[in-house]
mmCIF file of C-alpha atoms and ligand atoms in Angstrom:
data_model
loop_
_atom_site.group_PDB
_atom_site.id
_atom_site.type_symbol
_atom_site.label_atom_id
_atom_site.label_comp_id
_atom_site.label_asym_id
_atom_site.label_seq_id
_atom_site.Cartn_x
_atom_site.Cartn_y
_atom_site.Cartn_z
ATOM 1 C CA MET A 1229 122.402 126.489 6.398
ATOM 2 C CA VAL A 1230 119.678 128.365 7.503
ATOM 3 C CA PHE A 1231 118.088 130.663 5.308
ATOM 4 C CA GLY A 1232 115.981 133.305 6.151
ATOM 5 C CA VAL A 1233 112.190 133.743 4.687
ATOM 6 C CA ILE A 1234 111.429 136.560 3.126
ATOM 7 C CA ASP A 1235 108.187 138.306 4.121
ATOM 8 C CA LEU A 1236 106.390 138.886 0.942
ATOM 9 C CA LYS A 1237 104.301 142.464 0.939
ATOM 10 C CA ASN A 1238 100.864 142.389 -0.622
ATOM 11 C CA ALA A 1239 101.068 145.708 -2.875
ATOM 12 C CA LEU A 1240 97.568 146.900 -4.274
ATOM 13 C CA ILE A 1241 97.398 149.032 -7.153
ATOM 14 C CA ILE A 1242 94.455 151.171 -8.232
ATOM 15 C CA PHE A 1243 93.955 152.160 -11.719
ATOM 16 C CA GLY A 1244 91.628 153.293 -14.322
ATOM 17 C CA GLY A 1245 89.331 155.510 -12.176
ATOM 18 C CA VAL A 1246 86.274 158.104 -13.615
ATOM 19 C CA SER A 1247 88.155 161.504 -14.408
ATOM 20 C CA SER A 1248 89.203 161.782 -17.786
ATOM 21 C CA GLU A 1249 92.328 160.181 -17.705
ATOM 22 C CA HIS A 1250 91.814 157.199 -17.220
ATOM 23 C CA SER A 1251 93.038 156.252 -20.160
ATOM 24 C CA VAL A 1252 96.024 157.015 -18.677
ATOM 25 C CA SER A 1253 96.117 155.710 -15.967
ATOM 26 C CA CYS A 1254 95.642 152.682 -17.479
ATOM 27 C CA VAL A 1255 98.944 152.557 -19.135
ATOM 28 C CA SER A 1256 100.685 154.365 -16.423
ATOM 29 C CA ALA A 1257 99.392 150.993 -14.154
ATOM 30 C CA SER A 1258 100.830 148.373 -15.918
ATOM 31 C CA TYR A 1259 104.167 150.291 -16.253
ATOM 32 C CA VAL A 1260 104.698 150.503 -12.860
ATOM 33 C CA ILE A 1261 102.929 146.501 -12.272
ATOM 34 C CA ASN A 1262 105.586 145.307 -14.581
ATOM 35 C CA ASN A 1263 108.243 146.983 -12.837
ATOM 36 C CA VAL A 1264 107.216 146.585 -8.949
ATOM 37 C CA PRO A 1265 110.340 143.945 -7.521
ATOM 38 C CA LYS A 1266 108.488 140.794 -7.195
ATOM 39 C CA ASP A 1267 110.865 139.739 -4.809
ATOM 40 C CA LYS A 1268 109.932 142.545 -2.449
ATOM 41 C CA TYR A 1269 106.261 142.082 -3.665
ATOM 42 C CA ASN A 1270 102.994 140.137 -4.211
ATOM 43 C CA ILE A 1271 100.861 142.635 -6.218
ATOM 44 C CA TYR A 1272 96.766 142.555 -6.455
ATOM 45 C CA LYS A 1273 95.227 145.141 -8.571
ATOM 46 C CA LEU A 1274 92.249 146.651 -8.140
ATOM 47 C CA GLY A 1275 90.407 148.514 -11.363
ATOM 48 C CA ILE A 1276 87.703 151.778 -11.241
ATOM 49 C CA THR A 1277 85.234 151.525 -14.269
ATOM 50 C CA THR A 1278 84.763 154.893 -15.891
ATOM 51 C CA ASP A 1279 81.590 154.884 -14.407
ATOM 52 C CA GLY A 1280 83.395 153.929 -10.861
ATOM 53 C CA LYS A 1281 82.913 149.881 -10.345
ATOM 54 C CA TRP A 1282 85.073 148.149 -8.506
ATOM 55 C CA TYR A 1283 86.854 145.145 -9.389
ATOM 56 C CA LEU A 1284 89.712 142.830 -8.439
ATOM 57 C CA PHE A 1285 91.441 141.830 -11.511
ATOM 58 C CA GLU A 1286 93.343 138.900 -10.847
ATOM 59 C CA GLY A 1287 94.086 138.999 -14.917
ATOM 60 C CA ASP A 1288 97.852 139.851 -16.400
ATOM 61 C CA SER A 1289 98.708 143.171 -16.503
ATOM 62 C CA SER A 1290 98.562 143.559 -19.974
ATOM 63 C CA LEU A 1291 95.163 143.381 -20.077
ATOM 64 C CA LEU A 1292 95.019 147.378 -19.108
ATOM 65 C CA PRO A 1293 95.973 149.744 -21.514
ATOM 66 C CA GLY A 1294 92.707 150.227 -23.162
ATOM 67 C CA ASP A 1295 90.904 148.396 -20.633
ATOM 68 C CA LYS A 1296 90.900 145.130 -21.621
ATOM 69 C CA TRP A 1297 90.847 143.511 -18.864
ATOM 70 C CA LEU A 1298 86.678 144.498 -18.085
ATOM 71 C CA GLU A 1299 86.891 141.510 -20.440
ATOM 72 C CA SER A 1300 88.686 138.972 -19.891
ATOM 73 C CA GLY A 1301 86.515 137.034 -17.320
ATOM 74 C CA LYS A 1302 88.765 137.582 -14.639
ATOM 75 C CA ILE A 1303 87.737 140.357 -12.312
ATOM 76 C CA THR A 1304 85.489 140.043 -9.228
ATOM 77 C CA LYS A 1305 83.195 142.840 -7.860
ATOM 78 C CA ALA A 1306 85.643 144.168 -4.669
ATOM 79 C CA ILE A 1307 86.537 147.238 -2.288
ATOM 80 C CA ILE A 1308 89.013 148.916 0.262
ATOM 81 C CA SER A 1309 87.329 148.244 3.949
ATOM 82 C CA PRO A 1310 87.463 151.421 5.394
ATOM 83 C CA ASP A 1311 87.404 149.597 8.457
ATOM 84 C CA ARG A 1312 90.992 149.965 9.252
ATOM 85 C CA ASN A 1313 90.387 146.339 11.277
ATOM 86 C CA ASP A 1314 90.864 144.675 8.274
ATOM 87 C CA LYS A 1315 93.508 146.910 6.737
ATOM 88 C CA GLY A 1316 92.601 145.153 3.132
ATOM 89 C CA ILE A 1317 90.088 144.901 0.548
ATOM 90 C CA ILE A 1318 86.895 142.587 0.801
ATOM 91 C CA VAL A 1319 86.391 141.041 -2.822
ATOM 92 C CA PHE A 1320 82.791 139.237 -3.047
ATOM 93 C CA ARG A 1321 83.515 135.632 -4.901
ATOM 94 C CA GLU A 1322 80.670 133.642 -5.498
ATOM 95 C CA ASN A 1323 80.921 131.067 -2.756
ATOM 96 C CA GLY A 1324 81.117 133.948 -0.511
ATOM 97 C CA ILE A 1325 83.260 137.198 1.557
ATOM 98 C CA GLU A 1326 87.454 136.938 1.627
ATOM 99 C CA ASN A 1327 89.454 139.849 2.931
ATOM 100 C CA ILE A 1328 92.967 140.077 1.888
ATOM 101 C CA LYS A 1329 95.833 141.860 3.690
ATOM 102 C CA ILE A 1330 97.780 144.472 2.048
ATOM 103 C CA ASP A 1331 100.738 146.859 3.162
ATOM 104 C CA VAL A 1332 100.593 149.257 1.507
ATOM 105 C CA VAL A 1333 99.010 150.561 -1.769
ATOM 106 C CA PHE A 1334 100.019 152.372 -4.717
ATOM 107 C CA PRO A 1335 96.506 154.522 -6.279
ATOM 108 C CA VAL A 1336 98.273 155.223 -9.769
ATOM 109 C CA LEU A 1337 95.282 156.565 -10.799
ATOM 110 C CA HIS A 1338 95.161 161.075 -12.444
ATOM 111 C CA GLY A 1339 92.931 163.397 -11.896
ATOM 112 C CA MET A 1340 89.157 163.357 -10.091
ATOM 113 C CA ASN A 1341 88.401 160.732 -7.602
ATOM 114 C CA GLY A 1342 92.321 159.708 -7.597
ATOM 115 C CA GLU A 1343 94.452 162.357 -7.094
ATOM 116 C CA ASP A 1344 92.442 165.084 -5.491
ATOM 117 C CA GLY A 1345 91.896 164.131 -1.399
ATOM 118 C CA THR A 1346 88.850 161.556 -2.187
ATOM 119 C CA MET A 1347 91.468 158.291 -2.906
ATOM 120 C CA GLN A 1348 93.821 159.403 -0.475
ATOM 121 C CA GLY A 1349 90.762 160.331 2.430
ATOM 122 C CA LEU A 1350 89.325 156.436 1.909
ATOM 123 C CA LEU A 1351 93.458 155.387 2.105
ATOM 124 C CA GLU A 1352 93.548 157.230 5.237
ATOM 125 C CA LEU A 1353 91.172 155.623 6.636
ATOM 126 C CA SER A 1354 91.677 152.560 5.899
ATOM 127 C CA GLY A 1355 95.012 152.786 8.341
ATOM 128 C CA ILE A 1356 96.226 150.808 5.077
ATOM 129 C CA PRO A 1357 99.879 152.779 3.973
ATOM 130 C CA PHE A 1358 99.751 154.707 0.681
ATOM 131 C CA VAL A 1359 101.593 155.987 -1.647
ATOM 132 C CA GLY A 1360 102.198 159.781 -2.436
ATOM 133 C CA CYS A 1361 100.614 162.392 -0.464
ATOM 134 C CA ASP A 1362 97.700 162.712 2.219
ATOM 135 C CA ALA A 1363 94.683 163.991 1.839
ATOM 136 C CA LEU A 1364 94.904 167.094 2.523
ATOM 137 C CA SER A 1365 97.533 167.826 -0.132
ATOM 138 C CA SER A 1366 96.176 165.874 -2.404
ATOM 139 C CA ALA A 1367 93.153 168.175 -2.565
ATOM 140 C CA CYS A 1368 95.146 171.436 -2.314
ATOM 141 C CA CYS A 1369 97.283 170.759 -5.486
ATOM 142 C CA MET A 1370 94.243 169.536 -7.563
ATOM 143 C CA ASP A 1371 92.837 173.188 -7.293
ATOM 144 C CA LYS A 1372 94.902 175.808 -9.143
ATOM 145 C CA ALA A 1373 93.362 178.628 -7.189
ATOM 146 C CA VAL A 1374 94.009 176.908 -3.589
ATOM 147 C CA THR A 1375 97.805 176.008 -5.269
ATOM 148 C CA ASN A 1376 98.000 179.328 -6.357
ATOM 149 C CA THR A 1377 96.851 180.882 -3.086
ATOM 150 C CA LEU A 1378 99.145 178.502 -0.466
ATOM 151 C CA ALA A 1379 102.822 178.881 -3.113
ATOM 152 C CA ASP A 1380 101.737 183.002 -2.582
ATOM 153 C CA SER A 1381 101.909 183.122 0.800
ATOM 154 C CA ALA A 1382 105.201 180.749 0.734
ATOM 155 C CA GLY A 1383 106.913 183.344 -1.266
ATOM 156 C CA ILE A 1384 106.841 181.223 -4.039
ATOM 157 C CA PRO A 1385 107.190 183.382 -7.552
ATOM 158 C CA GLN A 1386 104.418 183.069 -10.052
ATOM 159 C CA ALA A 1387 102.492 184.347 -12.566
ATOM 160 C CA LYS A 1388 99.379 186.956 -11.490
ATOM 161 C CA TRP A 1389 96.632 185.200 -11.327
ATOM 162 C CA ILE A 1390 92.818 185.736 -10.174
ATOM 163 C CA SER A 1391 89.740 183.203 -9.510
ATOM 164 C CA THR A 1392 86.108 183.885 -10.110
ATOM 165 C CA ILE A 1393 83.312 181.100 -9.916
ATOM 166 C CA LYS A 1394 80.337 180.958 -12.823
ATOM 167 C CA GLU A 1395 77.664 182.986 -10.241
ATOM 168 C CA ASP A 1396 79.404 185.683 -9.274
ATOM 169 C CA TYR A 1397 81.839 185.995 -12.753
ATOM 170 C CA LEU A 1398 77.605 185.703 -14.734
ATOM 171 C CA LYS A 1399 76.177 187.992 -12.720
ATOM 172 C CA THR A 1400 79.103 190.721 -12.909
ATOM 173 C CA LYS A 1401 80.749 189.938 -16.735
ATOM 174 C CA ASP A 1402 81.692 193.516 -17.933
ATOM 175 C CA GLU A 1403 83.125 193.996 -14.812
ATOM 176 C CA PHE A 1404 84.926 191.726 -13.915
ATOM 177 C CA LEU A 1405 86.118 190.266 -17.861
ATOM 178 C CA SER A 1406 87.673 194.602 -17.241
ATOM 179 C CA LYS A 1407 89.582 194.020 -14.509
ATOM 180 C CA ALA A 1408 91.367 190.997 -15.164
ATOM 181 C CA GLU A 1409 92.441 192.553 -19.087
ATOM 182 C CA ASP A 1410 93.899 196.150 -16.227
ATOM 183 C CA TYR A 1411 95.529 194.038 -14.508
ATOM 184 C CA LEU A 1412 97.255 190.869 -15.382
ATOM 185 C CA CYS A 1413 97.086 192.195 -19.176
ATOM 186 C CA TYR A 1414 96.763 190.676 -23.033
ATOM 187 C CA PRO A 1415 97.615 187.278 -23.630
ATOM 188 C CA ILE A 1416 95.897 185.907 -20.656
ATOM 189 C CA PHE A 1417 95.394 182.329 -19.212
ATOM 190 C CA VAL A 1418 92.360 181.402 -18.212
ATOM 191 C CA LYS A 1419 92.485 177.169 -16.670
ATOM 192 C CA PRO A 1420 89.205 175.246 -14.669
ATOM 193 C CA ALA A 1421 90.478 175.830 -11.182
ATOM 194 C CA ASN A 1422 90.348 171.521 -11.817
ATOM 195 C CA ALA A 1423 91.312 169.357 -14.481
ATOM 196 C CA GLY A 1424 94.540 168.284 -15.692
ATOM 197 C CA SER A 1425 96.050 166.946 -19.205
ATOM 198 C CA SER A 1426 95.150 170.891 -20.612
ATOM 199 C CA VAL A 1427 91.468 170.022 -20.605
ATOM 200 C CA GLY A 1428 89.651 173.880 -20.747
ATOM 201 C CA ILE A 1429 92.734 175.404 -20.648
ATOM 202 C CA SER A 1430 93.060 178.614 -23.496
ATOM 203 C CA LYS A 1431 95.243 181.527 -23.607
ATOM 204 C CA ALA A 1432 93.146 184.310 -24.944
ATOM 205 C CA ALA A 1433 94.422 186.943 -26.538
ATOM 206 C CA ASP A 1434 91.652 190.005 -26.327
ATOM 207 C CA ARG A 1435 87.987 190.666 -25.408
ATOM 208 C CA ARG A 1436 86.169 187.961 -28.210
ATOM 209 C CA THR A 1437 88.811 185.223 -26.272
ATOM 210 C CA LEU A 1438 88.529 185.679 -23.201
ATOM 211 C CA GLU A 1439 84.621 185.243 -23.385
ATOM 212 C CA GLU A 1440 85.224 182.593 -24.698
ATOM 213 C CA ALA A 1441 87.976 180.749 -23.159
ATOM 214 C CA MET A 1442 85.887 181.295 -19.991
ATOM 215 C CA GLU A 1443 82.542 179.182 -21.707
ATOM 216 C CA ILE A 1444 85.776 176.860 -22.088
ATOM 217 C CA ALA A 1445 87.058 176.217 -19.151
ATOM 218 C CA PHE A 1446 83.219 176.689 -16.827
ATOM 219 C CA LYS A 1447 82.588 173.551 -18.752
ATOM 220 C CA GLU A 1448 85.038 171.258 -16.533
ATOM 221 C CA ASP A 1449 84.877 173.029 -13.631
ATOM 222 C CA ASN A 1450 82.866 176.317 -11.410
ATOM 223 C CA LYS A 1451 85.318 177.332 -10.688
ATOM 224 C CA VAL A 1452 87.829 179.647 -12.670
ATOM 225 C CA VAL A 1453 91.072 180.785 -12.800
ATOM 226 C CA LEU A 1454 92.606 183.553 -15.230
ATOM 227 C CA GLU A 1455 97.065 183.941 -15.002
ATOM 228 C CA ALA A 1456 99.685 186.802 -16.632
ATOM 229 C CA PHE A 1457 100.854 184.934 -19.790
ATOM 230 C CA VAL A 1458 104.683 183.464 -18.730
ATOM 231 C CA ASP A 1459 106.915 183.458 -21.143
ATOM 232 C CA GLY A 1460 109.141 180.922 -20.730
ATOM 233 C CA TYR A 1461 110.812 177.949 -20.771
ATOM 234 C CA GLU A 1462 108.694 174.373 -19.166
ATOM 235 C CA VAL A 1463 110.673 173.225 -16.790
ATOM 236 C CA GLU A 1464 109.772 170.039 -14.898
ATOM 237 C CA CYS A 1465 111.185 168.677 -11.371
ATOM 238 C CA ALA A 1466 110.606 165.442 -10.239
ATOM 239 C CA VAL A 1467 110.467 165.696 -5.636
ATOM 240 C CA LEU A 1468 111.518 162.055 -4.211
ATOM 241 C CA GLY A 1469 111.151 161.140 0.038
ATOM 242 C CA ASN A 1470 109.090 162.585 2.587
ATOM 243 C CA TYR A 1471 110.359 164.966 6.121
ATOM 244 C CA ASP A 1472 113.915 164.860 3.473
ATOM 245 C CA ALA A 1473 112.145 165.308 0.210
ATOM 246 C CA GLN A 1474 114.683 165.452 -2.407
ATOM 247 C CA PRO A 1475 114.752 167.178 -6.378
ATOM 248 C CA MET A 1476 115.687 165.520 -8.694
ATOM 249 C CA THR A 1477 116.767 166.062 -12.692
ATOM 250 C CA VAL A 1478 115.137 169.213 -13.997
ATOM 251 C CA GLY A 1479 113.133 168.613 -17.254
ATOM 252 C CA GLN A 1480 112.142 170.353 -20.278
ATOM 253 C CA ILE A 1481 109.137 170.590 -22.615
ATOM 254 C CA LYS A 1482 109.448 172.637 -25.868
ATOM 255 C CA PRO A 1483 105.814 172.087 -26.995
ATOM 256 C CA ALA A 1484 105.255 171.260 -30.494
ATOM 257 C CA ASN A 1485 102.272 173.540 -31.085
ATOM 258 C CA ASP A 1486 101.241 177.981 -29.233
ATOM 259 C CA PHE A 1487 101.566 175.876 -25.364
ATOM 260 C CA TYR A 1488 101.464 172.479 -24.328
ATOM 261 C CA ASP A 1489 97.721 171.672 -24.706
ATOM 262 C CA TYR A 1490 96.179 168.239 -25.102
ATOM 263 C CA GLU A 1491 97.653 167.391 -28.933
ATOM 264 C CA ALA A 1492 100.703 168.830 -27.582
ATOM 265 C CA LYS A 1493 100.393 166.176 -24.884
ATOM 266 C CA TYR A 1494 98.935 163.319 -25.992
ATOM 267 C CA GLU A 1495 99.092 163.361 -30.199
ATOM 268 C CA ASN A 1496 101.807 165.778 -31.800
ATOM 269 C CA ASP A 1497 104.722 163.313 -31.970
ATOM 270 C CA ASN A 1498 106.639 166.488 -32.392
ATOM 271 C CA SER A 1499 106.877 167.952 -28.429
ATOM 272 C CA GLU A 1500 110.429 167.201 -27.566
ATOM 273 C CA LEU A 1501 111.514 166.383 -24.116
ATOM 274 C CA TYR A 1502 114.533 167.452 -22.889
ATOM 275 C CA ILE A 1503 117.017 165.585 -19.970
ATOM 276 C CA PRO A 1504 118.555 167.716 -18.679
ATOM 277 C CA ALA A 1505 116.578 170.842 -19.383
ATOM 278 C CA ARG A 1506 118.561 173.141 -21.389
ATOM 279 C CA ILE A 1507 118.591 175.725 -19.004
ATOM 280 C CA PRO A 1508 122.328 177.224 -17.778
ATOM 281 C CA GLU A 1509 123.236 175.061 -14.293
ATOM 282 C CA THR A 1510 122.406 177.741 -11.911
ATOM 283 C CA GLN A 1511 118.613 178.246 -12.593
ATOM 284 C CA GLN A 1512 118.531 174.270 -12.046
ATOM 285 C CA LYS A 1513 119.270 174.642 -9.537
ATOM 286 C CA GLU A 1514 116.420 178.212 -8.617
ATOM 287 C CA VAL A 1515 113.945 175.539 -10.157
ATOM 288 C CA GLN A 1516 115.265 172.392 -7.713
ATOM 289 C CA ARG A 1517 115.428 174.843 -4.730
ATOM 290 C CA LEU A 1518 111.980 176.312 -5.044
ATOM 291 C CA ALA A 1519 110.759 172.949 -6.123
ATOM 292 C CA VAL A 1520 111.084 171.401 -3.001
ATOM 293 C CA LYS A 1521 110.312 174.734 -1.467
ATOM 294 C CA THR A 1522 106.096 174.629 -3.443
ATOM 295 C CA TYR A 1523 106.611 170.345 -2.364
ATOM 296 C CA LYS A 1524 106.352 171.213 1.463
ATOM 297 C CA ALA A 1525 104.223 174.315 1.479
ATOM 298 C CA LEU A 1526 102.444 171.923 0.063
ATOM 299 C CA GLY A 1527 102.903 170.004 3.031
ATOM 300 C CA CYS A 1528 103.247 166.698 -0.395
ATOM 301 C CA ALA A 1529 104.950 163.434 1.012
ATOM 302 C CA GLY A 1530 106.272 160.575 -1.720
ATOM 303 C CA LEU A 1531 106.299 162.231 -5.057
ATOM 304 C CA SER A 1532 105.108 165.382 -6.748
ATOM 305 C CA ARG A 1533 106.627 166.567 -9.902
ATOM 306 C CA VAL A 1534 106.064 170.331 -9.458
ATOM 307 C CA ASP A 1535 106.339 172.336 -13.237
ATOM 308 C CA PHE A 1536 108.244 175.587 -13.674
ATOM 309 C CA PHE A 1537 108.984 178.217 -15.762
ATOM 310 C CA VAL A 1538 111.972 179.833 -16.896
ATOM 311 C CA THR A 1539 111.586 183.191 -18.736
ATOM 312 C CA LYS A 1540 113.785 183.788 -21.594
ATOM 313 C CA ASP A 1541 114.434 187.429 -21.177
ATOM 314 C CA ASP A 1542 115.665 187.673 -17.849
ATOM 315 C CA GLY A 1543 115.910 183.003 -16.579
ATOM 316 C CA LYS A 1544 113.572 184.243 -13.582
ATOM 317 C CA VAL A 1545 111.659 181.013 -11.684
ATOM 318 C CA MET A 1546 107.682 181.468 -12.004
ATOM 319 C CA PHE A 1547 106.348 178.621 -10.320
ATOM 320 C CA ASN A 1548 103.353 176.994 -13.176
ATOM 321 C CA GLU A 1549 101.735 173.896 -10.744
ATOM 322 C CA ILE A 1550 102.569 170.811 -9.176
ATOM 323 C CA ASN A 1551 101.426 166.861 -9.814
ATOM 324 C CA THR A 1552 101.046 164.832 -7.413
ATOM 325 C CA LEU A 1553 100.864 162.020 -8.932
ATOM 326 C CA PRO A 1554 101.883 162.228 -12.143
ATOM 327 C CA GLY A 1555 102.040 159.550 -15.212
ATOM 328 C CA PHE A 1556 104.010 156.583 -14.405
ATOM 329 C CA THR A 1557 103.731 155.434 -18.625
ATOM 330 C CA SER A 1558 107.430 154.114 -19.608
ATOM 331 C CA ILE A 1559 107.613 158.081 -21.807
ATOM 332 C CA SER A 1560 106.492 160.412 -18.851
ATOM 333 C CA MET A 1561 108.646 162.804 -17.148
ATOM 334 C CA TYR A 1562 108.899 161.401 -13.900
ATOM 335 C CA PRO A 1563 110.247 157.597 -14.189
ATOM 336 C CA LYS A 1564 112.524 159.570 -16.035
ATOM 337 C CA LEU A 1565 113.982 162.723 -14.372
ATOM 338 C CA CYS A 1566 114.295 159.764 -11.394
ATOM 339 C CA GLU A 1567 116.481 157.115 -14.154
ATOM 340 C CA HIS A 1568 118.454 160.383 -14.623
ATOM 341 C CA SER A 1569 119.549 161.058 -10.930
ATOM 342 C CA GLY A 1570 120.481 157.015 -10.528
ATOM 343 C CA ILE A 1571 116.925 155.571 -9.531
ATOM 344 C CA PRO A 1572 115.423 153.246 -12.338
ATOM 345 C CA TYR A 1573 112.102 152.444 -12.357
ATOM 346 C CA ASP A 1574 111.682 148.931 -10.339
ATOM 347 C CA GLU A 1575 113.522 150.866 -7.289
ATOM 348 C CA LEU A 1576 111.104 154.145 -7.843
ATOM 349 C CA ILE A 1577 108.312 152.001 -6.743
ATOM 350 C CA ASP A 1578 110.616 150.178 -4.531
ATOM 351 C CA ARG A 1579 111.464 153.453 -2.287
ATOM 352 C CA LEU A 1580 107.784 155.260 -3.014
ATOM 353 C CA PHE A 1581 106.282 151.456 -1.627
ATOM 354 C CA THR A 1582 109.110 152.100 1.942
ATOM 355 C CA LEU A 1583 108.428 156.003 1.815
ATOM 356 C CA ALA A 1584 104.543 154.746 2.335
ATOM 357 C CA MET A 1585 105.578 152.333 4.606
ATOM 358 C CA GLU A 1586 107.190 154.886 6.654
ATOM 359 C CA ARG A 1587 104.728 157.310 6.583
ATOM 360 C CA ASN A 1588 102.666 155.141 8.080
ATOM 361 C CA ARG A 1589 104.617 154.034 11.101
ATOM 362 C CA ARG A 1590 104.660 157.624 12.375
HETATM 363 N N1 ADP B 1197 100.047 181.614 -16.952
HETATM 364 C C1 ADP B 1197 101.069 180.236 -18.586
HETATM 365 N N2 ADP B 1197 102.298 181.695 -19.263
HETATM 366 C C2 ADP B 1197 102.021 180.771 -21.005
HETATM 367 N N3 ADP B 1197 102.123 179.179 -20.271
HETATM 368 C C3 ADP B 1197 100.843 178.779 -20.342
HETATM 369 C C4 ADP B 1197 100.428 179.131 -18.302
HETATM 370 N N4 ADP B 1197 99.420 178.858 -17.556
HETATM 371 C C5 ADP B 1197 99.708 177.512 -18.371
HETATM 372 N N5 ADP B 1197 100.363 177.573 -20.040
HETATM 373 C C6 ADP B 1197 100.659 176.168 -20.876
HETATM 374 O O1 ADP B 1197 99.136 175.070 -20.692
HETATM 375 C C7 ADP B 1197 100.035 174.927 -20.294
HETATM 376 C C8 ADP B 1197 98.770 173.516 -19.461
HETATM 377 O O2 ADP B 1197 98.577 174.418 -18.264
HETATM 378 P P1 ADP B 1197 98.569 173.878 -16.601
HETATM 379 O O3 ADP B 1197 98.223 174.640 -15.791
HETATM 380 O O4 ADP B 1197 99.777 173.051 -16.237
HETATM 381 O O5 ADP B 1197 97.358 173.046 -16.507
HETATM 382 P P2 ADP B 1197 97.654 171.108 -16.444
HETATM 383 O O6 ADP B 1197 97.152 171.084 -15.164
HETATM 384 O O7 ADP B 1197 96.033 170.911 -17.424
HETATM 385 O O8 ADP B 1197 98.728 170.140 -17.640
HETATM 386 C C9 ADP B 1197 101.631 174.686 -19.459
HETATM 387 O O9 ADP B 1197 102.027 173.450 -19.764
HETATM 388 C C10 ADP B 1197 102.428 175.395 -20.062
HETATM 389 O O10 ADP B 1197 102.728 175.533 -21.718
HETATM 390 MG MG1 MG B 1198 100.599 170.968 -16.916
#
């Protein structure tokens, strides 16, 4: 009897990173690692510290949350080679340099330098297949002003919005604020263009709180987006796939606070998730249709979570934002929505790796 030789692929999970979402990434990555089908993939783990040091971590994935991996004694300086003849990582061992070939990378990183196209640019140079959107799409989806511009041009309904950079704002402050008030009307949402986890976001009710909101947002980014308030239910749709991307079940968030701020997201147990969303089926279908339309308009591949509001008065679906590397913890919406659509966590990871390798071949 002849047994086929199972060709294990080398999968590299990148975790941590320099963004404010470093710790979420460590938790996400440990769940991803636990769910990688071990009969198909060898796992390598590359950790990035908050100050940007890169290490190959050869210990247990349970040490990722809380950055316990850093004290494990099992870390060795390593980098991804941009040389596409290497197609892998270079590990700086005490006794010399080791080159490990990698078949697929999953950058389980959120926010700046992980989700914004910079890491994706390096991976494109390296020629190694990687999970998720390419550099251009990642960058467009990270910047809320660019995302909104592209959504407008694709005819995707969203709140009225404007954007400014700090230098322009400071030069024409009163004129700008009056224009914002006239065009958007209170309440107004103020957001840093590039952030995440609701950091730097405020809801302004009048001129005084609007000015404060601008200051808070400018602490996070030089570019700020202002949006008209949408009185709606918050819903999220997971999209999976490359050219033939499919929408998953629509989920809903009921924030514990006035809006889904940082506290409501991570610290307040009273925020609730509903899967499927508690909205009529016709509206769920519309969310799914617009999720795929947005995904395509922004050039996404692999995966993204597309977030919308469904207005309370007339059930209109309005785009809010897109996340190209959504959370992957046990309680995160993206894997839960896929699971509800019949794709369990381990199969999801396998599919994401396969999608990455298929796209790279094209
Ligand atoms: N235009 C808006 N109208 C009403 N609520 C909003 C609006 N924009 C944002 N929010 C609230 O703020 C939260 C965070 O905003 P979001 O754009 O999703 O930023 P982040 O990328 O930080 O998640 C949303 O989940 C929602 O609760
Ligand atoms: Mg959001």
